[in-house]
mmCIF file of C-alpha atoms in Angstrom:
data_model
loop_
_atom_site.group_PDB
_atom_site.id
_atom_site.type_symbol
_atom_site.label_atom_id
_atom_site.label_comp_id
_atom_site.label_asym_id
_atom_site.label_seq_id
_atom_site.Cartn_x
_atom_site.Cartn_y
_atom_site.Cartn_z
ATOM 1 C CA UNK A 1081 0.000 0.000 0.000
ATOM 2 C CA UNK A 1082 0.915 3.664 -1.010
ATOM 3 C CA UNK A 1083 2.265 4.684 2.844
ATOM 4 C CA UNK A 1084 -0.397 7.446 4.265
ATOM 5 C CA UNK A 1085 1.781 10.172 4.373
ATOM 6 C CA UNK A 1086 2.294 9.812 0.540
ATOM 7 C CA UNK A 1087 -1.719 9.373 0.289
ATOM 8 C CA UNK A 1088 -1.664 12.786 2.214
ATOM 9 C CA UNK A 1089 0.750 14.613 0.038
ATOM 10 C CA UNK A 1090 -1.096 13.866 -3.015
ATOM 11 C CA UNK A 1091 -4.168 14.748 -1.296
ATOM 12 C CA UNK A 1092 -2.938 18.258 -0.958
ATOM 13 C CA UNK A 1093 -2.516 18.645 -4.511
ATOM 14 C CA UNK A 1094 -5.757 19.331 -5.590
ATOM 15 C CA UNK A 1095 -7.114 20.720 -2.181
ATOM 16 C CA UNK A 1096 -4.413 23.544 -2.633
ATOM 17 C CA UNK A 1097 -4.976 24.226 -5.763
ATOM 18 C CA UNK A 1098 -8.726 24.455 -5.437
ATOM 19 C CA UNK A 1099 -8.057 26.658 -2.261
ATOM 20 C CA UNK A 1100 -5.152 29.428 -3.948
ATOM 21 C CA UNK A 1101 -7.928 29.362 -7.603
ATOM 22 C CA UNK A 1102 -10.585 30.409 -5.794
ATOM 23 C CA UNK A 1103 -8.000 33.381 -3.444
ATOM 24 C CA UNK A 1104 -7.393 34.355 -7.011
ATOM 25 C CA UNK A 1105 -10.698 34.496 -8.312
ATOM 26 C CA UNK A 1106 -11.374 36.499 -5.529
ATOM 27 C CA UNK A 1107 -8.782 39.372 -5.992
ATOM 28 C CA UNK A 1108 -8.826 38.901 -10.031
ATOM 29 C CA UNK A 1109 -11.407 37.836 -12.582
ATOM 30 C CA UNK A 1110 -9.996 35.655 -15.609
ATOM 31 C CA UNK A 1111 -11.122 36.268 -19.013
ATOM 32 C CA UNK A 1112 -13.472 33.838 -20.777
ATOM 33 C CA UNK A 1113 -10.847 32.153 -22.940
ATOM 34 C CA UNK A 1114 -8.438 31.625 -19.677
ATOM 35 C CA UNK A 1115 -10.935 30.042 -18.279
ATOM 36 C CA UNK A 1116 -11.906 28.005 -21.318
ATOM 37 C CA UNK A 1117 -8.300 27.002 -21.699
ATOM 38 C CA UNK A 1118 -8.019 26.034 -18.442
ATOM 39 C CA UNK A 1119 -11.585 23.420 -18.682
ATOM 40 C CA UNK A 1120 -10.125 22.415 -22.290
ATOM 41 C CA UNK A 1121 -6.533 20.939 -20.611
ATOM 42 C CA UNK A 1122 -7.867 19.618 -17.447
ATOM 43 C CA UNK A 1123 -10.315 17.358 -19.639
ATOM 44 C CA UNK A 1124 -7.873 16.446 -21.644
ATOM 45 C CA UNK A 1125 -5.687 15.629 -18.599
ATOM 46 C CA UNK A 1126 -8.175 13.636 -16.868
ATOM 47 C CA UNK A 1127 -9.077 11.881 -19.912
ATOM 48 C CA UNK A 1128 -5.013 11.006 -20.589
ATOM 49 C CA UNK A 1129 -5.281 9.303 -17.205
ATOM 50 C CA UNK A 1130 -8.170 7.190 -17.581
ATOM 51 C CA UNK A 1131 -7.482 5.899 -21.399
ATOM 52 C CA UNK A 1132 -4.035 5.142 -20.083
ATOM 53 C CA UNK A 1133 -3.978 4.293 -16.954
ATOM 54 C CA UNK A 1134 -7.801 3.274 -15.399
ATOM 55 C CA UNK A 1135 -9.162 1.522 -19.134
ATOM 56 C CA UNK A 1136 -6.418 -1.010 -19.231
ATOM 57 C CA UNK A 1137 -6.772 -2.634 -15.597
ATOM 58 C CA UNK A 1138 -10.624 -3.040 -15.639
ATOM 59 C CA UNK A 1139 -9.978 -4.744 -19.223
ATOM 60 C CA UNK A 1140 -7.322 -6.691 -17.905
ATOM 61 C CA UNK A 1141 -9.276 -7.700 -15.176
ATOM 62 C CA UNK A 1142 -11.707 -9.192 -17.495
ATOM 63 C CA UNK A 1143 -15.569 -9.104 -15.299
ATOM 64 C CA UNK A 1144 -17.495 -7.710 -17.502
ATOM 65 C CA UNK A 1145 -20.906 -8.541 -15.211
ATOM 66 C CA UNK A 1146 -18.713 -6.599 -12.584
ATOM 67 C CA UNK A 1147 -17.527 -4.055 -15.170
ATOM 68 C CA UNK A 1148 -21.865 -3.175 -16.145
ATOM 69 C CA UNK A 1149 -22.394 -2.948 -12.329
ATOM 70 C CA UNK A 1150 -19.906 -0.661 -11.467
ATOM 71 C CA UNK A 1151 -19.648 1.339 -14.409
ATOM 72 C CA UNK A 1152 -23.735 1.997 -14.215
ATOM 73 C CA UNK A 1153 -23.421 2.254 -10.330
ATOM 74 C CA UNK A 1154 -20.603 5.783 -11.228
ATOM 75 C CA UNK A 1155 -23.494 7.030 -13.937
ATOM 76 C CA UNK A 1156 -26.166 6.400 -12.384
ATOM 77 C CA UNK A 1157 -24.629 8.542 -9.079
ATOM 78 C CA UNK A 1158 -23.420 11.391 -11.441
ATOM 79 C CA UNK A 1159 -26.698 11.811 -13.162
ATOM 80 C CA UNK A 1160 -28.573 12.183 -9.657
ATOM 81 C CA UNK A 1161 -25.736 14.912 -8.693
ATOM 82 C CA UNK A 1162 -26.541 16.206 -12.142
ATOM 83 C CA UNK A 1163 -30.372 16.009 -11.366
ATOM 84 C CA UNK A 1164 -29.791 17.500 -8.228
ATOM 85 C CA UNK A 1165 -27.608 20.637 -9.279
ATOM 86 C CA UNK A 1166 -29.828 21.690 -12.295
ATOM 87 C CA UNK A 1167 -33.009 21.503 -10.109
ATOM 88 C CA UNK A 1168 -32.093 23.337 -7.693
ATOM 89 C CA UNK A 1169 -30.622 26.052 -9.937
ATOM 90 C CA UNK A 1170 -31.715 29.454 -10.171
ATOM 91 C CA UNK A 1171 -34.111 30.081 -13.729
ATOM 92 C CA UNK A 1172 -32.718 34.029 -13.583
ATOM 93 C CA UNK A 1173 -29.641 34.999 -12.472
ATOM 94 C CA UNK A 1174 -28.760 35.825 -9.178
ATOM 95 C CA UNK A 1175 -29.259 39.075 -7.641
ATOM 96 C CA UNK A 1176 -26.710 40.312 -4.955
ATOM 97 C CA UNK A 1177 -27.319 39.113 -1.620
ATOM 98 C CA UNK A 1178 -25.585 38.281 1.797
ATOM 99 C CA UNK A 1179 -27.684 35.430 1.994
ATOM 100 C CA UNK A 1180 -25.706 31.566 2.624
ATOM 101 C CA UNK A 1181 -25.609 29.728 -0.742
ATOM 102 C CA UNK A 1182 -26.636 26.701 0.990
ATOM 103 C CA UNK A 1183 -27.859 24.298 -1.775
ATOM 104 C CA UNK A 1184 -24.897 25.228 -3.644
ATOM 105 C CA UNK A 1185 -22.215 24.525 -1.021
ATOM 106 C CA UNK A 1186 -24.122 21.229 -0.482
ATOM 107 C CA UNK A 1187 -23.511 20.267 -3.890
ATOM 108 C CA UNK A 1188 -20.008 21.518 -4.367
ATOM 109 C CA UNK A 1189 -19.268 19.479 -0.802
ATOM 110 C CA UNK A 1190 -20.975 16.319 -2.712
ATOM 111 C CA UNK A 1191 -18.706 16.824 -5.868
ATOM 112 C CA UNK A 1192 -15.530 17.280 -4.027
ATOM 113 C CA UNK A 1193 -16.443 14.419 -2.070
ATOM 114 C CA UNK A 1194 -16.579 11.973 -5.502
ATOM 115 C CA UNK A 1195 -13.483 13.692 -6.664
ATOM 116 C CA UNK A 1196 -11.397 12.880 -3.680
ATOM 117 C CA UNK A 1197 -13.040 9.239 -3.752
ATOM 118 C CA UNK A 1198 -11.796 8.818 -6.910
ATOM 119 C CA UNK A 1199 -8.581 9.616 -5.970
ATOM 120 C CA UNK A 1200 -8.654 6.968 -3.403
ATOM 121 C CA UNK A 1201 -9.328 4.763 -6.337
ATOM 122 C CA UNK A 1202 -6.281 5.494 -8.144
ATOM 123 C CA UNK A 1203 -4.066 4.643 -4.799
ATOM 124 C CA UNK A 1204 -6.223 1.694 -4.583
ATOM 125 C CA UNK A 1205 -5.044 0.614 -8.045
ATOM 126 C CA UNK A 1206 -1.663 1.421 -7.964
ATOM 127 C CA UNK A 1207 0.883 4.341 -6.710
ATOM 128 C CA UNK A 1208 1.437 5.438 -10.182
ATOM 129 C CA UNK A 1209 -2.027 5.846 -11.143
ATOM 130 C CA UNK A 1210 -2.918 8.251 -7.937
ATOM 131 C CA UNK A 1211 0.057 9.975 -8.340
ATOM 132 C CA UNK A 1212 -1.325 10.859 -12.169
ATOM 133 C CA UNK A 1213 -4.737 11.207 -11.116
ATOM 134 C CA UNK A 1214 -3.534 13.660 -8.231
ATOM 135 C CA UNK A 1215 -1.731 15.936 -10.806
ATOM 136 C CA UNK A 1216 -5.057 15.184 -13.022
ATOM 137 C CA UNK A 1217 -7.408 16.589 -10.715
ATOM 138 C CA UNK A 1218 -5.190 19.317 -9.538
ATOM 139 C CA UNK A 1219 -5.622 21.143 -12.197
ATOM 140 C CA UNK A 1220 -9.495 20.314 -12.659
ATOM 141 C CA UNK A 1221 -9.511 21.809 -9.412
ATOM 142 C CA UNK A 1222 -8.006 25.202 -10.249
ATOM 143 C CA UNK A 1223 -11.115 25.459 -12.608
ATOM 144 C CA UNK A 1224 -14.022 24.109 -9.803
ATOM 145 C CA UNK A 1225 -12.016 26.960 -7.533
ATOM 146 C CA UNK A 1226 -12.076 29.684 -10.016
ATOM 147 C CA UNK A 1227 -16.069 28.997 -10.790
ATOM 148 C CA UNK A 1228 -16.882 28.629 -6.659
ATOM 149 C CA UNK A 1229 -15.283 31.750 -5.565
ATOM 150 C CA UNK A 1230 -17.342 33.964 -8.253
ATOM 151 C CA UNK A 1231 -20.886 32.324 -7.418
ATOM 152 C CA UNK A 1232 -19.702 33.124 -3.644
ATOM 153 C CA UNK A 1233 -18.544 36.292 -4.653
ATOM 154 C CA UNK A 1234 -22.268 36.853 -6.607
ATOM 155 C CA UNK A 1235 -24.113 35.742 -3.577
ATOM 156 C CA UNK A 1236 -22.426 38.817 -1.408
ATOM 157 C CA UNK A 1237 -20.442 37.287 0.572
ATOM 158 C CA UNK A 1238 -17.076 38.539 1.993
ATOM 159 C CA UNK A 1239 -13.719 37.415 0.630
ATOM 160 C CA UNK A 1240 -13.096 36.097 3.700
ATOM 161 C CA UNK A 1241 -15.852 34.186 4.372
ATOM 162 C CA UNK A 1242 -15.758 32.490 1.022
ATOM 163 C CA UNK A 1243 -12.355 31.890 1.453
ATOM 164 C CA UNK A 1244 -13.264 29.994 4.552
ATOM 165 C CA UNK A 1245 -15.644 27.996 3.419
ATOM 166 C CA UNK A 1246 -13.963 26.650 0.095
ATOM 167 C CA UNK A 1247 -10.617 25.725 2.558
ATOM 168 C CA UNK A 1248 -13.753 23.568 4.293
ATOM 169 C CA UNK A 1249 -14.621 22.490 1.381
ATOM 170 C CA UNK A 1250 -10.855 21.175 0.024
ATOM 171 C CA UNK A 1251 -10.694 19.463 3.501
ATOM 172 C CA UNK A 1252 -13.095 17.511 2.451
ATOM 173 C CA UNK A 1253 -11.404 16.238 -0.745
ATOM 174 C CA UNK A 1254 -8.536 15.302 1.772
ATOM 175 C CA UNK A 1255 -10.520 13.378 4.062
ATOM 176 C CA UNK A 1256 -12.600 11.857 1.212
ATOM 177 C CA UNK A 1257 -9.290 10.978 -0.737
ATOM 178 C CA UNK A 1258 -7.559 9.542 2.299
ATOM 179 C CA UNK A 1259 -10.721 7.351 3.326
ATOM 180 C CA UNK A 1260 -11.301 6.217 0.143
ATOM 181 C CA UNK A 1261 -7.861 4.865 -0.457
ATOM 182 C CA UNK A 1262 -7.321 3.357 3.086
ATOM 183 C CA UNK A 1263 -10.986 1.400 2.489
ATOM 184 C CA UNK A 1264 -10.011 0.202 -0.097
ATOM 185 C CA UNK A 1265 -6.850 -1.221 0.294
ATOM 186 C CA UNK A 1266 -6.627 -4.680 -0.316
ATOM 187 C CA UNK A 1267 -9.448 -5.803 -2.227
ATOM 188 C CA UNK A 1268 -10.127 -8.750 -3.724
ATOM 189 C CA UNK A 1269 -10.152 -8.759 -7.387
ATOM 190 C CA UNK A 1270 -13.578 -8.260 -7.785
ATOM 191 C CA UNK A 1271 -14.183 -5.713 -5.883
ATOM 192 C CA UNK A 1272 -11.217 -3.697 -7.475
ATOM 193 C CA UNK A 1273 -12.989 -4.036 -10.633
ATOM 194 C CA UNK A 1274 -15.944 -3.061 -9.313
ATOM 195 C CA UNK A 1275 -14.539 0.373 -8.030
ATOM 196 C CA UNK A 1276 -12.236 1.131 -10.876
ATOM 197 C CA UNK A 1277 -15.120 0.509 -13.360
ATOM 198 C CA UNK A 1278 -17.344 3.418 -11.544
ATOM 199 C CA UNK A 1279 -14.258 5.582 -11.128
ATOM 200 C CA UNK A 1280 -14.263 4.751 -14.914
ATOM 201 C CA UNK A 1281 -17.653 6.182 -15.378
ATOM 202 C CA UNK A 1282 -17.456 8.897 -12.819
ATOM 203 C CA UNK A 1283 -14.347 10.457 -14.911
ATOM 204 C CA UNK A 1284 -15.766 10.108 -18.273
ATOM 205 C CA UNK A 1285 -18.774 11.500 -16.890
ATOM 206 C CA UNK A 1286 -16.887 14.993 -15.880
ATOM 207 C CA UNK A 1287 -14.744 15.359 -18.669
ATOM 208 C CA UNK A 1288 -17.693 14.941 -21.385
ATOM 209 C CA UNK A 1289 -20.521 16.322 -19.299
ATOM 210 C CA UNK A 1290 -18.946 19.346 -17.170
ATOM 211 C CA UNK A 1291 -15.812 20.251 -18.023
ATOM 212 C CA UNK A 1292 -15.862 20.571 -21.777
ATOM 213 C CA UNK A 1293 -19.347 21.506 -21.927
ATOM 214 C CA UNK A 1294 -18.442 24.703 -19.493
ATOM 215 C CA UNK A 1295 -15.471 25.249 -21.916
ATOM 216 C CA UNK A 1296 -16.735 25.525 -25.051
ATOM 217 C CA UNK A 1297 -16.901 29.123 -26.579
ATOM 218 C CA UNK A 1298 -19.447 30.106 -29.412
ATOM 219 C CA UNK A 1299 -16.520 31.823 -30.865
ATOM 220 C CA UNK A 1300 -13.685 28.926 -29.775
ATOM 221 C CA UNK A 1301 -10.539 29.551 -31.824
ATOM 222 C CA UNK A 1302 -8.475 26.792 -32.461
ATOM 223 C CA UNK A 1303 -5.409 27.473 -30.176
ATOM 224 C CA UNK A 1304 -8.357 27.136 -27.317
ATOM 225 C CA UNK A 1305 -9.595 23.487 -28.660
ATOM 226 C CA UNK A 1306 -5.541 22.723 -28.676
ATOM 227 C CA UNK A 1307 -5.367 22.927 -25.111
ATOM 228 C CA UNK A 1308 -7.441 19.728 -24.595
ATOM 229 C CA UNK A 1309 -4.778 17.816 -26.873
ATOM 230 C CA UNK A 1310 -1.916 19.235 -25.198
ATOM 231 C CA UNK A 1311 -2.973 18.290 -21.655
ATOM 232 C CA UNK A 1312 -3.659 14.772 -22.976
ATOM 233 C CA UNK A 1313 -0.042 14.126 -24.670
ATOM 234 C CA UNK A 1314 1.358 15.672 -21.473
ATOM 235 C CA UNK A 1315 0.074 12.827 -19.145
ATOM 236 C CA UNK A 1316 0.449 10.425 -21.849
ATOM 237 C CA UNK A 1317 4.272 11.507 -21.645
ATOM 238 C CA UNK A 1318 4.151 11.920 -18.022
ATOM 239 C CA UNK A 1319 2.756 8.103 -17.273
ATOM 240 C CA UNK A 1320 5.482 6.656 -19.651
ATOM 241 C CA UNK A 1321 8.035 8.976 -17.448
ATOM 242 C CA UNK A 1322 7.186 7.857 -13.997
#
């Protein structure tokens, strides 16, 4: 097993950089095209690390009853989070207000709380494949940090009490991440296909249904769709490198 100060480490990754995007977003705005660049690499990132890395061990492992359960179990969970986000979202935009965002902290808490779960699944799999997944969601982090400090921002609240409340909410990833991997540690065969299959899903699900959705432009130049083939041949590189 991946020794828990390791785990830890790794953990940090993505809860700092979702905690110092959002201390940014506070202080600066980023333009529309930074911030579609930014949704266009991290897909391509996260997507690098599952057709390398995630794809080949639930085909090696060769279930595919277990492979149909667990890969449903991941969309079935991200289309309820889905559900749950668009019904409860505002039909106008919102209005300035000091009031606590409470339905959307709740759901930012729940998708934090798959992310760092998934992580656990990489360290469950293999060192190598958390270590990629850690840098992977790092940076899909700087994006979730970048959109959660402007709707806290839009809601009235003070920089410092937004900035409190996302460092609550990366804790959360660390916890998550470090539960998920010390679980499951040490599982059987089948149940390791079982969880890498709806880590499976759960990944394909964000970088086809939320990140590159939220990055496309209507006026997208080329240099912008680029970005999503660079951050791809970079972990590609990067997982023949480590």
């Amino acid at each position: 097993m991946t020794p828990f100060i390791s785990i830890v480490s790794y953990a940090l990754l993505p809860a700092l950089a979702l905690t110092s995007s959002s201390v940014w977003a506070t202080y600066y705005k980023l333009s529309q095209k930074a911030k579609s660049a930014i949704l266009h690499f991290a897909a391509g990132v996260i997507f690098s690390v599952v057709a390398v890395e995630i794809l080949p061990q639930v085909v090696e492992l060769h279930n595919w009853v277990l492979t149909s359960l667990g890969f449903g179990g991941g969309i079935l969970l991200m289309l309820l989070i889905r559900h749950l986000t668009e019904s409860n979202a505002p039909s106008t935009p919102p209005k300035t207000t000091t009031s606590l965002p409470v339905t959307f902290l709740v759901l930012l808490g729940i998708d934090v709380l798959v992310d760092g779960l998934l992580l656990g699944v990489g360290f469950a799999a293999g060192a190598k494949e958390g270590k990629l997944l850690a840098y992977a969601l790092g940076i899909e982090s700087i994006s979730l940090g970048l959109a959660a400090a402007t709707t806290l921002g839009n809601a009235g609240l003070t920089r410092g009490r937004s900035i409190s409340l996302l460092v609550g909410i990366a804790l959360v990833f660390i916890i998550s991440a470090v539960g998920g991997a010390t679980l499951l540690h040490s599982l059987p065969p089948s149940g390791l296909d079982l969880v890498l299959s709806f880590g499976l899903a759960a990944l394909l699900f964000l970088v086809t249904e939320e990140l590159l959705q939220e990055a496309h432009l209507s006026d997208e130049p080329a240099w912008l769709t680029a970005t999503f083939y660079m951050g791809f041949l970079l972990f590609l590189l990067l997982g023949m490198l480590i």
